[in-house]
mmCIF file of C-alpha atoms and ligand atoms in Angstrom:
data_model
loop_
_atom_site.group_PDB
_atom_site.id
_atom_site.type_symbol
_atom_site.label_atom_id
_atom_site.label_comp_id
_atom_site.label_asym_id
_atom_site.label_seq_id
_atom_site.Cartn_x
_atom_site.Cartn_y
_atom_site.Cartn_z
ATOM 1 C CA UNK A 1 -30.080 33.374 8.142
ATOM 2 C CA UNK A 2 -27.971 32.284 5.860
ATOM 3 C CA UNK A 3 -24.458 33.006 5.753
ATOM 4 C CA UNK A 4 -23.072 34.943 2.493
ATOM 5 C CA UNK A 5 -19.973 32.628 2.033
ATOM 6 C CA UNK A 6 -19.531 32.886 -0.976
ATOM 7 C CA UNK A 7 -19.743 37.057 -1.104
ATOM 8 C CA UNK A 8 -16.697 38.125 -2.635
ATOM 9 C CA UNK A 9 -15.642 35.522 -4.414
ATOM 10 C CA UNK A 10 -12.296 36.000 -5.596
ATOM 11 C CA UNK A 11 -11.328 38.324 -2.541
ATOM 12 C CA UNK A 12 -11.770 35.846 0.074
ATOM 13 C CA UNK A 13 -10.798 32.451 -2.434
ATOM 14 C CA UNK A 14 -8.984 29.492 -1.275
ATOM 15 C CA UNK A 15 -5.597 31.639 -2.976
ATOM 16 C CA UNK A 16 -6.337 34.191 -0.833
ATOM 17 C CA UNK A 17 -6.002 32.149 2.044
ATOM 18 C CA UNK A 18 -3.377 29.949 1.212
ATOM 19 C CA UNK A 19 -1.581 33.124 0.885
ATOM 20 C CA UNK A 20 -2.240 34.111 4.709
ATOM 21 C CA UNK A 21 -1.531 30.676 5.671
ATOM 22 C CA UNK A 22 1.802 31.292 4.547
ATOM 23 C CA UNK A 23 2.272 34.248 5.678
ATOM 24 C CA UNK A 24 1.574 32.785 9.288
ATOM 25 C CA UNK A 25 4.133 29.786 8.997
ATOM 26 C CA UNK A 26 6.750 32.217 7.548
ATOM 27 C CA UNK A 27 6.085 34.362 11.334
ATOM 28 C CA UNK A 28 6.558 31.018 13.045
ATOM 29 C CA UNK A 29 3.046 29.745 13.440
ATOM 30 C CA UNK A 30 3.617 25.564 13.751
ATOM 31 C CA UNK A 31 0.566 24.456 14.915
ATOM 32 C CA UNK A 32 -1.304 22.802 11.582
ATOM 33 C CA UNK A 33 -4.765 22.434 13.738
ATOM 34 C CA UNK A 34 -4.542 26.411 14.631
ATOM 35 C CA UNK A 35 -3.578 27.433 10.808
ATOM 36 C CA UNK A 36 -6.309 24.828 9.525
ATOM 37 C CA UNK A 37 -8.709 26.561 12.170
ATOM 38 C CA UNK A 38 -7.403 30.012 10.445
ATOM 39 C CA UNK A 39 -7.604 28.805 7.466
ATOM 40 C CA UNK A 40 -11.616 27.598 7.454
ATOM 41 C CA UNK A 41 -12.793 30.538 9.767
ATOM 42 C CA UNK A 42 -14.184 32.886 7.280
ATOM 43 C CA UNK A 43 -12.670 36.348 8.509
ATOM 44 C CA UNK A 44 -14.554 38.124 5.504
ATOM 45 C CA UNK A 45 -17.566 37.870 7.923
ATOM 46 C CA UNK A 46 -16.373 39.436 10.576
ATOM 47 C CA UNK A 47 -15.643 43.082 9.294
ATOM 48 C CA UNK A 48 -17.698 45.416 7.152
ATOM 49 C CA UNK A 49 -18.685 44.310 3.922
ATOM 50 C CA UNK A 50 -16.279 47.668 2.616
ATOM 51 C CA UNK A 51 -13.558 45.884 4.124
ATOM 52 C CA UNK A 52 -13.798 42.233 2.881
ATOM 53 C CA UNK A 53 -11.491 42.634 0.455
ATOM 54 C CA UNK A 54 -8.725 43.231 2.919
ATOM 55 C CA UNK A 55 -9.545 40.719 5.025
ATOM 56 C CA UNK A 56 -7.210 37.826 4.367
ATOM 57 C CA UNK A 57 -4.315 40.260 5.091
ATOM 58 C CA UNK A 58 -2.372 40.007 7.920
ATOM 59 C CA UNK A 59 -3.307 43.020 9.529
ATOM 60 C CA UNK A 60 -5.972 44.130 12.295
ATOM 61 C CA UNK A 61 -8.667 45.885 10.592
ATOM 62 C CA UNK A 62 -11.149 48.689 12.489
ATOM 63 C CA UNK A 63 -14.078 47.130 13.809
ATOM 64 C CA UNK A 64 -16.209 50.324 14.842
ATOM 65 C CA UNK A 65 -16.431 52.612 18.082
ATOM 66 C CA UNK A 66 -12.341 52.851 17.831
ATOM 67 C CA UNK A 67 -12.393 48.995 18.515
ATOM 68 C CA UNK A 68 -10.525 46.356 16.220
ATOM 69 C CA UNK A 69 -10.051 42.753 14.769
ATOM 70 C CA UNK A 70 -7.025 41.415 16.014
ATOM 71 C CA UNK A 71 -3.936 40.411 13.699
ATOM 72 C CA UNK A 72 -4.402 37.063 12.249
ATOM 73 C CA UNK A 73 -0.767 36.447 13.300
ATOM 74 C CA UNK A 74 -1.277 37.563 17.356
ATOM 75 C CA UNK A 75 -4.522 35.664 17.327
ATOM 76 C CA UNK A 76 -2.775 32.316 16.177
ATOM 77 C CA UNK A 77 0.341 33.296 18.231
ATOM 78 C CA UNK A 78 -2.177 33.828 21.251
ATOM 79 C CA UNK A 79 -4.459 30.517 20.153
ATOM 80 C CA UNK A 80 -1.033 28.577 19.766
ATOM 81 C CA UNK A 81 0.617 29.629 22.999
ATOM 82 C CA UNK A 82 -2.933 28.860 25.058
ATOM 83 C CA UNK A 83 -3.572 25.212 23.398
ATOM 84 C CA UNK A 84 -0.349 24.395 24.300
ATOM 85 C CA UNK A 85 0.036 25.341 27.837
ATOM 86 C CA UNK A 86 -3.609 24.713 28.653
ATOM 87 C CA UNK A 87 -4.278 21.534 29.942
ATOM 88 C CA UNK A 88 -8.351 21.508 30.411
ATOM 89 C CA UNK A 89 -11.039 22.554 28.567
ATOM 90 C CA UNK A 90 -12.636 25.519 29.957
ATOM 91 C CA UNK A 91 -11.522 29.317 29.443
ATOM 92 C CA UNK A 92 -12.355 32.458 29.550
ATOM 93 C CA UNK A 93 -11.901 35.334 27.008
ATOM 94 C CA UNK A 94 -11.999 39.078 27.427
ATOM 95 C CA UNK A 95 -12.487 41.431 24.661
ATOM 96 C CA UNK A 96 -15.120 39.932 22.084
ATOM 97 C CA UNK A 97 -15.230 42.653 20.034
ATOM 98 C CA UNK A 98 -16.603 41.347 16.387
ATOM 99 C CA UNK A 99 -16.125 37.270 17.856
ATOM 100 C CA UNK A 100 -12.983 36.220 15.336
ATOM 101 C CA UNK A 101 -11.040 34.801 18.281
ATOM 102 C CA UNK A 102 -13.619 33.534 19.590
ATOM 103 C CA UNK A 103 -14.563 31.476 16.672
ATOM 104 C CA UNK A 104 -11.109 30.289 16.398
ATOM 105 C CA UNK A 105 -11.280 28.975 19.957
ATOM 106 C CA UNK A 106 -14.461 27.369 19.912
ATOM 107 C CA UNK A 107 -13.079 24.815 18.299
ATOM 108 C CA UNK A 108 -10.038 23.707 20.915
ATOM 109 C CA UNK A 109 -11.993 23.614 23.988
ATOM 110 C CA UNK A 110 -15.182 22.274 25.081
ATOM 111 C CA UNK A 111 -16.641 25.568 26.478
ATOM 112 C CA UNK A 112 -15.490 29.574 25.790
ATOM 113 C CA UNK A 113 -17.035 32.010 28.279
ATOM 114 C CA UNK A 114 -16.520 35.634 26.801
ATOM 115 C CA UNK A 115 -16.919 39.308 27.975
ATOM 116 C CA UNK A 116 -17.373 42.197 25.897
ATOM 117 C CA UNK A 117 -18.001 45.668 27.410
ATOM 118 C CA UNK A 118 -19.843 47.572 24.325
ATOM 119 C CA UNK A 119 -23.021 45.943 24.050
ATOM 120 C CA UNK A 120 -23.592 46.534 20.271
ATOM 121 C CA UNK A 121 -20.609 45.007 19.364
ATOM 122 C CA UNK A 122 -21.260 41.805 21.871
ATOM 123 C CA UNK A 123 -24.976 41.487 20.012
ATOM 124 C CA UNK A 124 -23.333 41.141 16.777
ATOM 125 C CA UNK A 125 -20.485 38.835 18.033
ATOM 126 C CA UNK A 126 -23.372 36.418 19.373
ATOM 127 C CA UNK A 127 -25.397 36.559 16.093
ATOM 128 C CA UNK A 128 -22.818 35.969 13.736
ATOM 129 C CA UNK A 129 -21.161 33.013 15.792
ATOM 130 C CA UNK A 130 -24.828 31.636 15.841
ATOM 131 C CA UNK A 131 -24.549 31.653 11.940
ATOM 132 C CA UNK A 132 -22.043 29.729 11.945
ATOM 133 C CA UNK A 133 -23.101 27.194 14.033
ATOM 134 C CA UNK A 134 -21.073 27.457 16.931
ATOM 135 C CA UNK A 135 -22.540 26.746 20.224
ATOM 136 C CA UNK A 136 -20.398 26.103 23.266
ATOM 137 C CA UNK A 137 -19.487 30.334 23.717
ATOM 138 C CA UNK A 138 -21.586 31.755 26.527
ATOM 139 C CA UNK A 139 -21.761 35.747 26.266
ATOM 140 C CA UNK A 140 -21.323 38.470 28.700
ATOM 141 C CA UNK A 141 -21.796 41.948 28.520
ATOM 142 C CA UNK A 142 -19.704 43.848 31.221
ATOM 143 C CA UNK A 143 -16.318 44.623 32.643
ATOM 144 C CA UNK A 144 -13.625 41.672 31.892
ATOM 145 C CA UNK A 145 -10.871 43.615 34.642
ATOM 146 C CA UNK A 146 -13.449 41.423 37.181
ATOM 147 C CA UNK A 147 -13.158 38.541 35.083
ATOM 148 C CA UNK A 148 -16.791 36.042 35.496
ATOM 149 C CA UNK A 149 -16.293 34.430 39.188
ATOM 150 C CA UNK A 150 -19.688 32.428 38.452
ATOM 151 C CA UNK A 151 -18.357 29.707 35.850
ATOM 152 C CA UNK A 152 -14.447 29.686 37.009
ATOM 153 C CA UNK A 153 -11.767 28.855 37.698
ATOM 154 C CA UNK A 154 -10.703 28.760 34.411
ATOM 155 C CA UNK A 155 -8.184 26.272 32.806
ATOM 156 C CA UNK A 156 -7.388 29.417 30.509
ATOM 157 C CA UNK A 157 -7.802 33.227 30.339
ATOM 158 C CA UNK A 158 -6.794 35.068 27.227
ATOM 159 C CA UNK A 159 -7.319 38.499 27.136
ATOM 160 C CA UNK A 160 -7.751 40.795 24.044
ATOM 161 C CA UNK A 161 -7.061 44.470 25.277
ATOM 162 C CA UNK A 162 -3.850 45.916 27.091
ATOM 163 C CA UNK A 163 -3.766 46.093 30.762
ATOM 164 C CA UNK A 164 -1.239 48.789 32.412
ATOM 165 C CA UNK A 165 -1.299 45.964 35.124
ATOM 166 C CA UNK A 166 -2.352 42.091 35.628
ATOM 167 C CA UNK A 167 -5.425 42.094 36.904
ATOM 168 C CA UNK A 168 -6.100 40.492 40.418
ATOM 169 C CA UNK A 169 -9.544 38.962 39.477
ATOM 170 C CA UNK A 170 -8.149 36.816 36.396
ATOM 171 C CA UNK A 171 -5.003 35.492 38.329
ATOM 172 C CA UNK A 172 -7.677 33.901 41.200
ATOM 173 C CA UNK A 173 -10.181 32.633 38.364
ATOM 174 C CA UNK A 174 -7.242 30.821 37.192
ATOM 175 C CA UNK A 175 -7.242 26.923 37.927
ATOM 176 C CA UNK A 176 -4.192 25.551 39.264
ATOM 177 C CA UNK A 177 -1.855 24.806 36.599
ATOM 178 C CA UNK A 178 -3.776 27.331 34.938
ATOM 179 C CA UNK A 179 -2.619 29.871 32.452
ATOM 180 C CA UNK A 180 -3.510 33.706 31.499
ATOM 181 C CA UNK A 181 -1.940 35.107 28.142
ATOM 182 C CA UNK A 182 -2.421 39.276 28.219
ATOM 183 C CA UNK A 183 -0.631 42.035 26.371
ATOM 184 C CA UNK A 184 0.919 44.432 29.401
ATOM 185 C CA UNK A 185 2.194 48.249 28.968
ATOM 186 C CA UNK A 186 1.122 51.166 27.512
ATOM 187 C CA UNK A 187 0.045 52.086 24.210
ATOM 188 C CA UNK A 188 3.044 51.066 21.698
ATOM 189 C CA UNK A 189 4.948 49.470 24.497
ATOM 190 C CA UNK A 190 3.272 46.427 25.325
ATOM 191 C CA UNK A 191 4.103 43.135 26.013
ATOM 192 C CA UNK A 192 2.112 39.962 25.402
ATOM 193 C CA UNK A 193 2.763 37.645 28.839
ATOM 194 C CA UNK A 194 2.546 34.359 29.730
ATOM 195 C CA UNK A 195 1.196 33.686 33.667
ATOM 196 C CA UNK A 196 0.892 30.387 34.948
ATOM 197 C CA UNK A 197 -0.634 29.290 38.578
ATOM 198 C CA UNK A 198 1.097 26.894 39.965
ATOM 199 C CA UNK A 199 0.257 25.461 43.266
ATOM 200 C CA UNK A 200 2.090 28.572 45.816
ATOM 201 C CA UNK A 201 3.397 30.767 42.983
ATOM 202 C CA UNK A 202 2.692 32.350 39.513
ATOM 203 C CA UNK A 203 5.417 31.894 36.549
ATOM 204 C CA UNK A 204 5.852 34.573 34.130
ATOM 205 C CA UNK A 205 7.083 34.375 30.301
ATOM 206 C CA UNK A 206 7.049 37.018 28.308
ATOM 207 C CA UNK A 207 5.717 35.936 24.281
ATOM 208 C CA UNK A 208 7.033 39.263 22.665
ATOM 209 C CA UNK A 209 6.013 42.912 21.551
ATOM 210 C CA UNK A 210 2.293 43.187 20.423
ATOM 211 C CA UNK A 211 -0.002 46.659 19.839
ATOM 212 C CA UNK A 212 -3.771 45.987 20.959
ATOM 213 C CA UNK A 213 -6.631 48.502 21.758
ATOM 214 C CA UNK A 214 -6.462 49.564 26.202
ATOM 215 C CA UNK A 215 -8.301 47.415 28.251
ATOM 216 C CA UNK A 216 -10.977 49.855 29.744
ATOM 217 C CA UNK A 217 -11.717 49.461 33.595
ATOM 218 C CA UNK A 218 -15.425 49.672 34.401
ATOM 219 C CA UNK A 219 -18.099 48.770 31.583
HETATM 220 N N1 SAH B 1 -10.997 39.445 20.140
HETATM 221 C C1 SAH B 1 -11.155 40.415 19.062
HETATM 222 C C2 SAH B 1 -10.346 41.661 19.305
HETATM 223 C C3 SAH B 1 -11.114 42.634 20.064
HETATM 224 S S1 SAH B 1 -10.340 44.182 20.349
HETATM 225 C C4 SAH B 1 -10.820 39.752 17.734
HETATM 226 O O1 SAH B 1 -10.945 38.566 17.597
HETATM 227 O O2 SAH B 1 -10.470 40.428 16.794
HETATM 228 C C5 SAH B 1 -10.505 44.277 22.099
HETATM 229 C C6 SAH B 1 -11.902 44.336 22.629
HETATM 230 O O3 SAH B 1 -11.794 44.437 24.048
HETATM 231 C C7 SAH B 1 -12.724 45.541 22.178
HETATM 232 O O4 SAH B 1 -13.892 45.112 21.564
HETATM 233 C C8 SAH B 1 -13.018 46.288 23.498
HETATM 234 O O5 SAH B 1 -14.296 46.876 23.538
HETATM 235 C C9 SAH B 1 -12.895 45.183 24.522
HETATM 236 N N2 SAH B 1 -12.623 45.624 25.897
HETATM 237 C C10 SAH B 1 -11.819 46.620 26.328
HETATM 238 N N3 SAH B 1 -11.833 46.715 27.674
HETATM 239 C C11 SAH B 1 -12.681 45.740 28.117
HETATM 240 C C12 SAH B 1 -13.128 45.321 29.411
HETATM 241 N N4 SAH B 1 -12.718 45.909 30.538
HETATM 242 N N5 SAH B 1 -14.000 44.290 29.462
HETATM 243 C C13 SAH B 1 -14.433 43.661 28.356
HETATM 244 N N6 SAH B 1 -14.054 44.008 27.102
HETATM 245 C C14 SAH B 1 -13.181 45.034 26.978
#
């Protein structure tokens, strides 16, 4: 298939960009190979065609079945804090939904395994990261609280959905010297976190306020 690039012209132009690139280094963004990534990852593709024009805002945008696309800003926050803490080059990502993150990160580490638990919206993630010629992102359609024992431990683990609680399965699929970034808390009162594995003990940061979508237990 070919990919309608150039759909909405105008809407989605190299201005329009340049505008959300901006916006992201204003925030605090400093990593020029995540806001180039940002920059050439066409987001227009990755929401209904109704909602293209909005795209290049920096906003989350509703995806469908209550889900959403993240926040430009939290996903290069989230891609920034992970490239620079992760040392290897294999990770693990919960929460698909429509695949924008994990298009981003496709291009920082040799292999993305990812886990989405509605099944429609996994098929479409798959199809339109095929379209784009992206290739090293293995799919999985199921419960990410379990994490996927099969390919870890993972060098990274970045989760897209708020957990009331770390859960126990990602902090074992975590490599030593291994780190997990997930939003913690409640509905409006979460907190994106920072774990690391060290050798006897995990180390916590905490990376600021965020709002995402619950992380559901069970599939
Ligand atoms: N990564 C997306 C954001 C997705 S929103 C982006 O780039 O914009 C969070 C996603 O997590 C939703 O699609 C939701 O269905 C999914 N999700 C929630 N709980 C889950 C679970 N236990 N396992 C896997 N996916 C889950």
């Amino acid at each position: 298939m070919e990919i309608p690039e150039n759909k909405g012209i105008g809407m989605t132009s190299d201005r329009t960009r340049d505008r959300l690139i901006k916006r992201l280094k204003d925030q605090g963004i400093v990593s020029n190979s995540v806001l180039e990534r940002i920059r050439n990852v066409p987001r227009h593709l990755f929401v209904d065609e109704a909602l293209a024009s909005r795209s290049y805002e920096d906003t989350a945008l509703p995806i469908g079945l209550g889900q959403t696309i993240s926040q430009p800003y939290i996903v290069a926050k989230m891609t920034e804090a992970l490239i620079s803490s992760v040392k290897g080059d294999c990770i693990l990502e919960i929460g698909t939904g429509c695949g924008y993150q994990t298009a981003i990160l496709s291009s920082f580490f040799k292999k993305v395994y990812t886990i989405e638990r509605i099944r429609s919206l996994l098929i479409k993630a798959k199809q339109r990261l095929r379209d784009m010629n992206i290739y090293n992102v293995q799919f999985r359609h199921g419960d990410g609280w379990k994490g996927w024992s099969k390919y870890g431990p993972y060098d990274g683990i970045i989760v897209a959905a708020a957990a009331p609680e770390l859960p126990d399965d990602l902090l074992e699929q975590l490599n030593i010297g291994g780190v997990l970034i997930i939003p913690i808390g409640l509905p409006r009162e979460q907190e994106l976190m920072l774990i690391k594995r060290n050798y006897d003990h995990y180390e916590t940061k905490k990376l600021g306020s965020v709002s995402f979508v619950p992380l559901v237990k069970g599939e």
